[in-house]
Short mmCIF file of C-alpha atoms in Angstrom, two decimals:
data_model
loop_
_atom_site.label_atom_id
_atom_site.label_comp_id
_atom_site.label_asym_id
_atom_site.label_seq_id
_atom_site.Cartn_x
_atom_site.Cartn_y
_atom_site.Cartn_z
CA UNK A 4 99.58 113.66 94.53
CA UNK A 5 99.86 109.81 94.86
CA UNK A 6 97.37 107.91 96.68
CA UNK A 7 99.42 105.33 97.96
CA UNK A 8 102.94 104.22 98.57
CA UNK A 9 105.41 101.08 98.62
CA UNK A 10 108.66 100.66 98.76
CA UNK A 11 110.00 98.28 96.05
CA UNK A 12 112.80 96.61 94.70
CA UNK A 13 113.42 98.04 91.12
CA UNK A 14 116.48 97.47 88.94
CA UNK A 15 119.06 100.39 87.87
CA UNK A 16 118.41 101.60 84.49
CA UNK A 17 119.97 99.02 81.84
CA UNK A 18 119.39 96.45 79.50
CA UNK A 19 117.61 94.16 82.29
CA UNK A 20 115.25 96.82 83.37
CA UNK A 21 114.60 98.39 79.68
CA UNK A 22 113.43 94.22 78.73
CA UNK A 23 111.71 93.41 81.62
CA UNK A 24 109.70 96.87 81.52
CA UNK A 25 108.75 96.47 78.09
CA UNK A 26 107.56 92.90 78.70
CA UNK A 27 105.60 94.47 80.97
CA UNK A 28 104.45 97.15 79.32
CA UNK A 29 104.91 99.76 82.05
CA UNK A 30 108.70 101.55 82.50
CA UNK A 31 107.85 103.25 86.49
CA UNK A 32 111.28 104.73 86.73
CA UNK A 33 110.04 106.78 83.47
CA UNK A 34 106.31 106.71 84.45
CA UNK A 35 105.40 105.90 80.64
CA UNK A 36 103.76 102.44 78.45
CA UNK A 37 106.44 100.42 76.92
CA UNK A 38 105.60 98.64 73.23
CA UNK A 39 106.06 94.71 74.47
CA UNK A 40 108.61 92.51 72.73
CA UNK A 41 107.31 89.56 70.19
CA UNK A 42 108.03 86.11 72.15
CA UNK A 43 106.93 83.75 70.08
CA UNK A 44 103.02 83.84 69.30
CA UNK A 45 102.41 84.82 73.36
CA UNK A 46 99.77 87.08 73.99
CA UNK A 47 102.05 89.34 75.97
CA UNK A 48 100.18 91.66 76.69
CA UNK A 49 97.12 89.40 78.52
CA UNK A 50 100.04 87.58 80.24
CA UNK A 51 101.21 90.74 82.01
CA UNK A 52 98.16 92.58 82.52
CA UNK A 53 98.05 92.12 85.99
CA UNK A 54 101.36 93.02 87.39
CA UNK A 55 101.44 95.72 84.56
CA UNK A 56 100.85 98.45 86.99
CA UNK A 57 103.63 98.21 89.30
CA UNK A 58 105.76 97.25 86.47
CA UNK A 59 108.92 96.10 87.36
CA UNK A 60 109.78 95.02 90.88
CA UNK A 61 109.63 92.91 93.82
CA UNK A 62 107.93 94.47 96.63
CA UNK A 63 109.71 95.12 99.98
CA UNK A 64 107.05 96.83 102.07
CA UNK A 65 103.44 96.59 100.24
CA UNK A 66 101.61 99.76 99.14
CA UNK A 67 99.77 101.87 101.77
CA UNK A 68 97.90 104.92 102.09
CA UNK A 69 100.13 107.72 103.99
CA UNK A 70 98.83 107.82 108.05
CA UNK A 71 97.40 110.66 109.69
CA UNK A 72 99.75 113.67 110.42
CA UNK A 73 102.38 112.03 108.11
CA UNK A 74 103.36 113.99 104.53
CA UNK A 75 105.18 112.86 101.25
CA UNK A 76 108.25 114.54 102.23
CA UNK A 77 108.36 112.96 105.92
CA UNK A 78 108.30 109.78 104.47
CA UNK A 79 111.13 110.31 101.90
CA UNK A 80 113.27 111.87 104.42
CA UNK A 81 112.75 108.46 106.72
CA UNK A 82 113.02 106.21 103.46
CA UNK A 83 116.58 108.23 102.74
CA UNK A 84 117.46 108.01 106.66
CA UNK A 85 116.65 104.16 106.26
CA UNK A 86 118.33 103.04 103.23
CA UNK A 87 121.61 105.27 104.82
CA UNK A 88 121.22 102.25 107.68
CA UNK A 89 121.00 99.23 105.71
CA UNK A 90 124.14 98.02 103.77
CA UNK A 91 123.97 96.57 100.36
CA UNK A 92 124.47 92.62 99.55
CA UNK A 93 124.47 90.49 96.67
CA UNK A 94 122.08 87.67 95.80
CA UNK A 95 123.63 84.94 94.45
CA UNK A 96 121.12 85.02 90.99
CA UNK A 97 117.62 85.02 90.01
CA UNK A 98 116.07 82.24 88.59
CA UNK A 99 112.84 82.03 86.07
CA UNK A 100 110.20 80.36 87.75
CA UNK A 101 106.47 79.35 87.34
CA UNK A 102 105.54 79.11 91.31
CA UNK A 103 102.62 79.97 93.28
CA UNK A 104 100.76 80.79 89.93
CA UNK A 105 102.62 83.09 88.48
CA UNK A 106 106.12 83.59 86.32
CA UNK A 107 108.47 85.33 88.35
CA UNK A 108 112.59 86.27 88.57
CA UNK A 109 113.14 84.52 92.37
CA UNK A 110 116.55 84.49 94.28
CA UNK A 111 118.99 81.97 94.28
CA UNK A 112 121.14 80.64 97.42
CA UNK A 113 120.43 81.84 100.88
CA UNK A 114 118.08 84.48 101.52
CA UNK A 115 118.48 85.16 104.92
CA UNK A 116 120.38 88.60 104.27
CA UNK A 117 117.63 89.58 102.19
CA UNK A 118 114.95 88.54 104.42
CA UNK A 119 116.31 90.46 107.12
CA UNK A 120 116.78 93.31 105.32
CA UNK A 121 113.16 93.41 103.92
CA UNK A 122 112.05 93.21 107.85
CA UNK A 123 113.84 96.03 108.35
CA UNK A 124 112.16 97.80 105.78
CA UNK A 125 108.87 97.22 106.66
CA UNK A 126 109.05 97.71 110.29
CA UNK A 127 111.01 100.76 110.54
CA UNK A 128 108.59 102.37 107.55
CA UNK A 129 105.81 101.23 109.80
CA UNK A 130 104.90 104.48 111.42
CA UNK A 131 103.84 106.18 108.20
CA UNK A 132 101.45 103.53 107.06
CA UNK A 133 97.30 104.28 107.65
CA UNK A 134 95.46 101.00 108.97
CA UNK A 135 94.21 99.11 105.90
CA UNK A 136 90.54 99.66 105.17
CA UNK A 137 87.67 96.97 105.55
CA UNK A 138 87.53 96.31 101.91
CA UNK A 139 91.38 95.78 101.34
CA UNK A 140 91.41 93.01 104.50
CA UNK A 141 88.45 91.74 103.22
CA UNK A 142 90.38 91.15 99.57
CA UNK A 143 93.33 90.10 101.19
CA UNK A 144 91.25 87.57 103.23
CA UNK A 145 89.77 85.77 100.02
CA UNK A 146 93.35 84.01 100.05
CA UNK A 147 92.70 81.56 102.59
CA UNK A 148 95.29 82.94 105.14
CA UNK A 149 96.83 81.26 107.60
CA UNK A 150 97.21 82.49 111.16
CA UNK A 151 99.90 84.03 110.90
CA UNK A 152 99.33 85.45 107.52
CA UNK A 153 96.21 87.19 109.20
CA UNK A 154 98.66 88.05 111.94
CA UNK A 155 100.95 89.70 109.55
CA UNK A 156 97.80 92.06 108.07
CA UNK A 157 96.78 92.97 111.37
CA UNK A 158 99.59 93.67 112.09
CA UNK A 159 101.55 95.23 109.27
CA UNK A 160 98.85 95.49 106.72
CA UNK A 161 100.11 92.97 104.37
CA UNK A 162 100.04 89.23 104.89
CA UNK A 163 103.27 87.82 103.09
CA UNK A 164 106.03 89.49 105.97
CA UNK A 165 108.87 87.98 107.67
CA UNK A 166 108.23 84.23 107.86
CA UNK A 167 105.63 84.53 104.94
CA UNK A 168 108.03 87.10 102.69
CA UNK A 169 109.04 85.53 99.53
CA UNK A 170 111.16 88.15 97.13
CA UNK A 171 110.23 87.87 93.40
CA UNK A 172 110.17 90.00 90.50
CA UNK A 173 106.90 89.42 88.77
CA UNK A 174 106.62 88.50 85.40
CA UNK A 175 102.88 87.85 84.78
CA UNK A 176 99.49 87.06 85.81
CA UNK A 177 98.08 83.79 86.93
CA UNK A 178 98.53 81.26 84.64
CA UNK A 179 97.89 77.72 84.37
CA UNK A 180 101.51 75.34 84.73
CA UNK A 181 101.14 74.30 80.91
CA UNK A 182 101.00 77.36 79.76
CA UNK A 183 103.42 79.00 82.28
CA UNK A 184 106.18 76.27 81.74
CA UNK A 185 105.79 77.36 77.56
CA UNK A 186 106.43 80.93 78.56
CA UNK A 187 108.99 80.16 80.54
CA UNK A 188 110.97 78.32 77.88
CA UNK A 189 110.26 80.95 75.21
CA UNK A 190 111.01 84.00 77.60
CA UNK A 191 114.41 82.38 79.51
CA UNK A 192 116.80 83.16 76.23
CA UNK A 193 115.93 86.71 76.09
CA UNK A 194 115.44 87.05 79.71
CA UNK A 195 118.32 85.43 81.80
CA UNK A 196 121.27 86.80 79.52
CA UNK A 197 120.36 89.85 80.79
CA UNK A 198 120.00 89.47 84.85
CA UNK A 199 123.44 90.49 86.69
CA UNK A 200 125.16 87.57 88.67
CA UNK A 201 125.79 88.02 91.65
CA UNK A 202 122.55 90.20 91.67
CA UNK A 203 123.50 93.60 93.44
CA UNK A 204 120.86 94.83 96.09
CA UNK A 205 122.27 98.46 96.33
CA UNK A 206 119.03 101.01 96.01
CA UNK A 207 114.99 100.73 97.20
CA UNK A 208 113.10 102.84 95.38
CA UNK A 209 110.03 105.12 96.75
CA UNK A 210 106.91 104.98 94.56
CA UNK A 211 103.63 105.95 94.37
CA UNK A 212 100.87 104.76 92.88
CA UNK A 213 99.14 107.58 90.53
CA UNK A 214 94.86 107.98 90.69
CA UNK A 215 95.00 105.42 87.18
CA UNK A 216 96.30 102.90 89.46
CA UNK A 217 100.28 102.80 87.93
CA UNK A 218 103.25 103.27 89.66
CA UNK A 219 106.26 105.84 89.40
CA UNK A 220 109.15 105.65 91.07
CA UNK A 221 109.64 109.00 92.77
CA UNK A 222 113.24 108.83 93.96
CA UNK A 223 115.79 105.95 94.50
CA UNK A 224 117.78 106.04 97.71
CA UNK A 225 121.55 104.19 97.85
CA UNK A 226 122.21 101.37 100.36
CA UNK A 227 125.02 103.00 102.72
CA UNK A 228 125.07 101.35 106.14
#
C-alpha cells in the first residue's frame, strides 16, 4: 500500500510533537493536515513546504522502495527484532539551528551513541532495501558529493551515513541566513519550552510514504536491548 519506506526518528505523542506537527502542517503519527500556528507575520506555510511531507522527524535510515522477495510484514517483523537489540539513550538537548540551509532541532553534547546507533539501523535494515533507481542517484548527485558521500549511495542508497550522518529534526525549507536567523528568534519561545531535556531516544518509528507523497507512521517499536 505504501510505495516506499524509512525508518525515522519521531517524537511520542505530546505537546512537542502536537507544535512541531502543526508548524509543519502534517501530524504522520495521525496521517492528517495540521492548521499551522501564527508566528509572527511568517509565511508558515511556504517555510515548511518542503519538509511538510515527512512531517516531523529526523531520519535514521532514508526512504526506500521494498527489495525483491521482501513484504511489508517481513520488514516490520525485522524493524521490531531490531529495535528489541538496540537500547535506548538520552541526548543531552536539541538546539534551534539555521545550518546547512535549513532550520532544524540538532543534538546537543556527544553524539557518538547516537551515531552508532543510527549505523546500526541502517545496516542491519539493509537487506530489505531495492537499489536506488537512475533518476534518484542522479538527484542525489546534483549535491556535489564527495567521495565518500557517493560511496555511501552506492553503497547504502543514501549519501549522508556514518561519517556523513548528521541527526536533525527539520523545521523548514531552504532559506536564506537573514531570514532563517528571524525565524529562528520568533519560533525559539514557542518551540524550545517544549523539547524534553535530556532528550529520550526510546522508539523508531516505521513509515511509509503514501502514492500523494506524505508519510504515516505505521507502527512504533520500543528500544529494549
Amino acid at each position: 500500500m505504501f510505495e516506499r519506506y524509512a525508518i525515522f526518528y519521531t517524537p511520542p505523542p505530546g505537546p512537542f510533537a502536537d507544535f512541531c506537527s502543526a508548524w509543519l502542517g502534517w501530524d504522520n503519527r495521525a496521517g492528517r493536515a495540521c492548521p499551522h500556528p501564527q508566528i509572527a507575520d511568517f509565511d508558515v506555510a511556504a517555510l515548511t513546504q518542503t519538509p511538510r511531507k515527512y512531517g516531523i522527524h529526523a531520519t535514521l535510515k532514508a526512504p526506500f522502495r521494498l527489495a525483491t522477495g521482501c513484504s511489508p510484514d517481513d520488514l516490520e517483523d525485522a524493524t521490531a527484532a531490531l529495535g528489541a537489540t538496540l537500547p535506548a539513550f538520552n541526548l543531552t538537548g536539541l538546539a534551534l539551528k539555521h545550518h546547512r540551509g535549513f532550520l532544524a532541532l540538532r543534538p546537543r553534547g556527544d553524539v557518538t551513541v547516537l551515531n552508532a546507533f543510527t549505523q546500526a539501523i541502517v545496516e542491519t535494515l539493509d537487506p530489505f532495501r531495492a537499489p536506488a533507481p537512475p533518476e534518484e542517484l542522479a538527484r542525489r548527485r546534483k549535491a556535489n558529493l564527495t567521495e565518500r558521500q557517493e560511496a555511501n549511495l552506492m553503497t547504502w542508497g543514501y549519501p549522508y551515513v556514518d561519517a556523513d550522518f548528521h541527526f536533525h529534526l527539520t523545521l523548514s525549507g531552504r532559506i536564506d541566513p537573514g531570514l532563517g536567523a528571524d525565524v529562528t528568534d520568533a519560533l525559539a519561545p514557542h518551540l524550545l519550552p517544549l523539547v524534553p531535556r535530556p532528550f529520550p531516544i526510546n522508539q523508531i518509528s516505521l513509515m511509509g510514504e503514501d502514492g500523494a507523497g506524505m508519510f504515516h507512521e505505521i507502527h512504533r517499536y520500543d528500544l529494549s536491548g
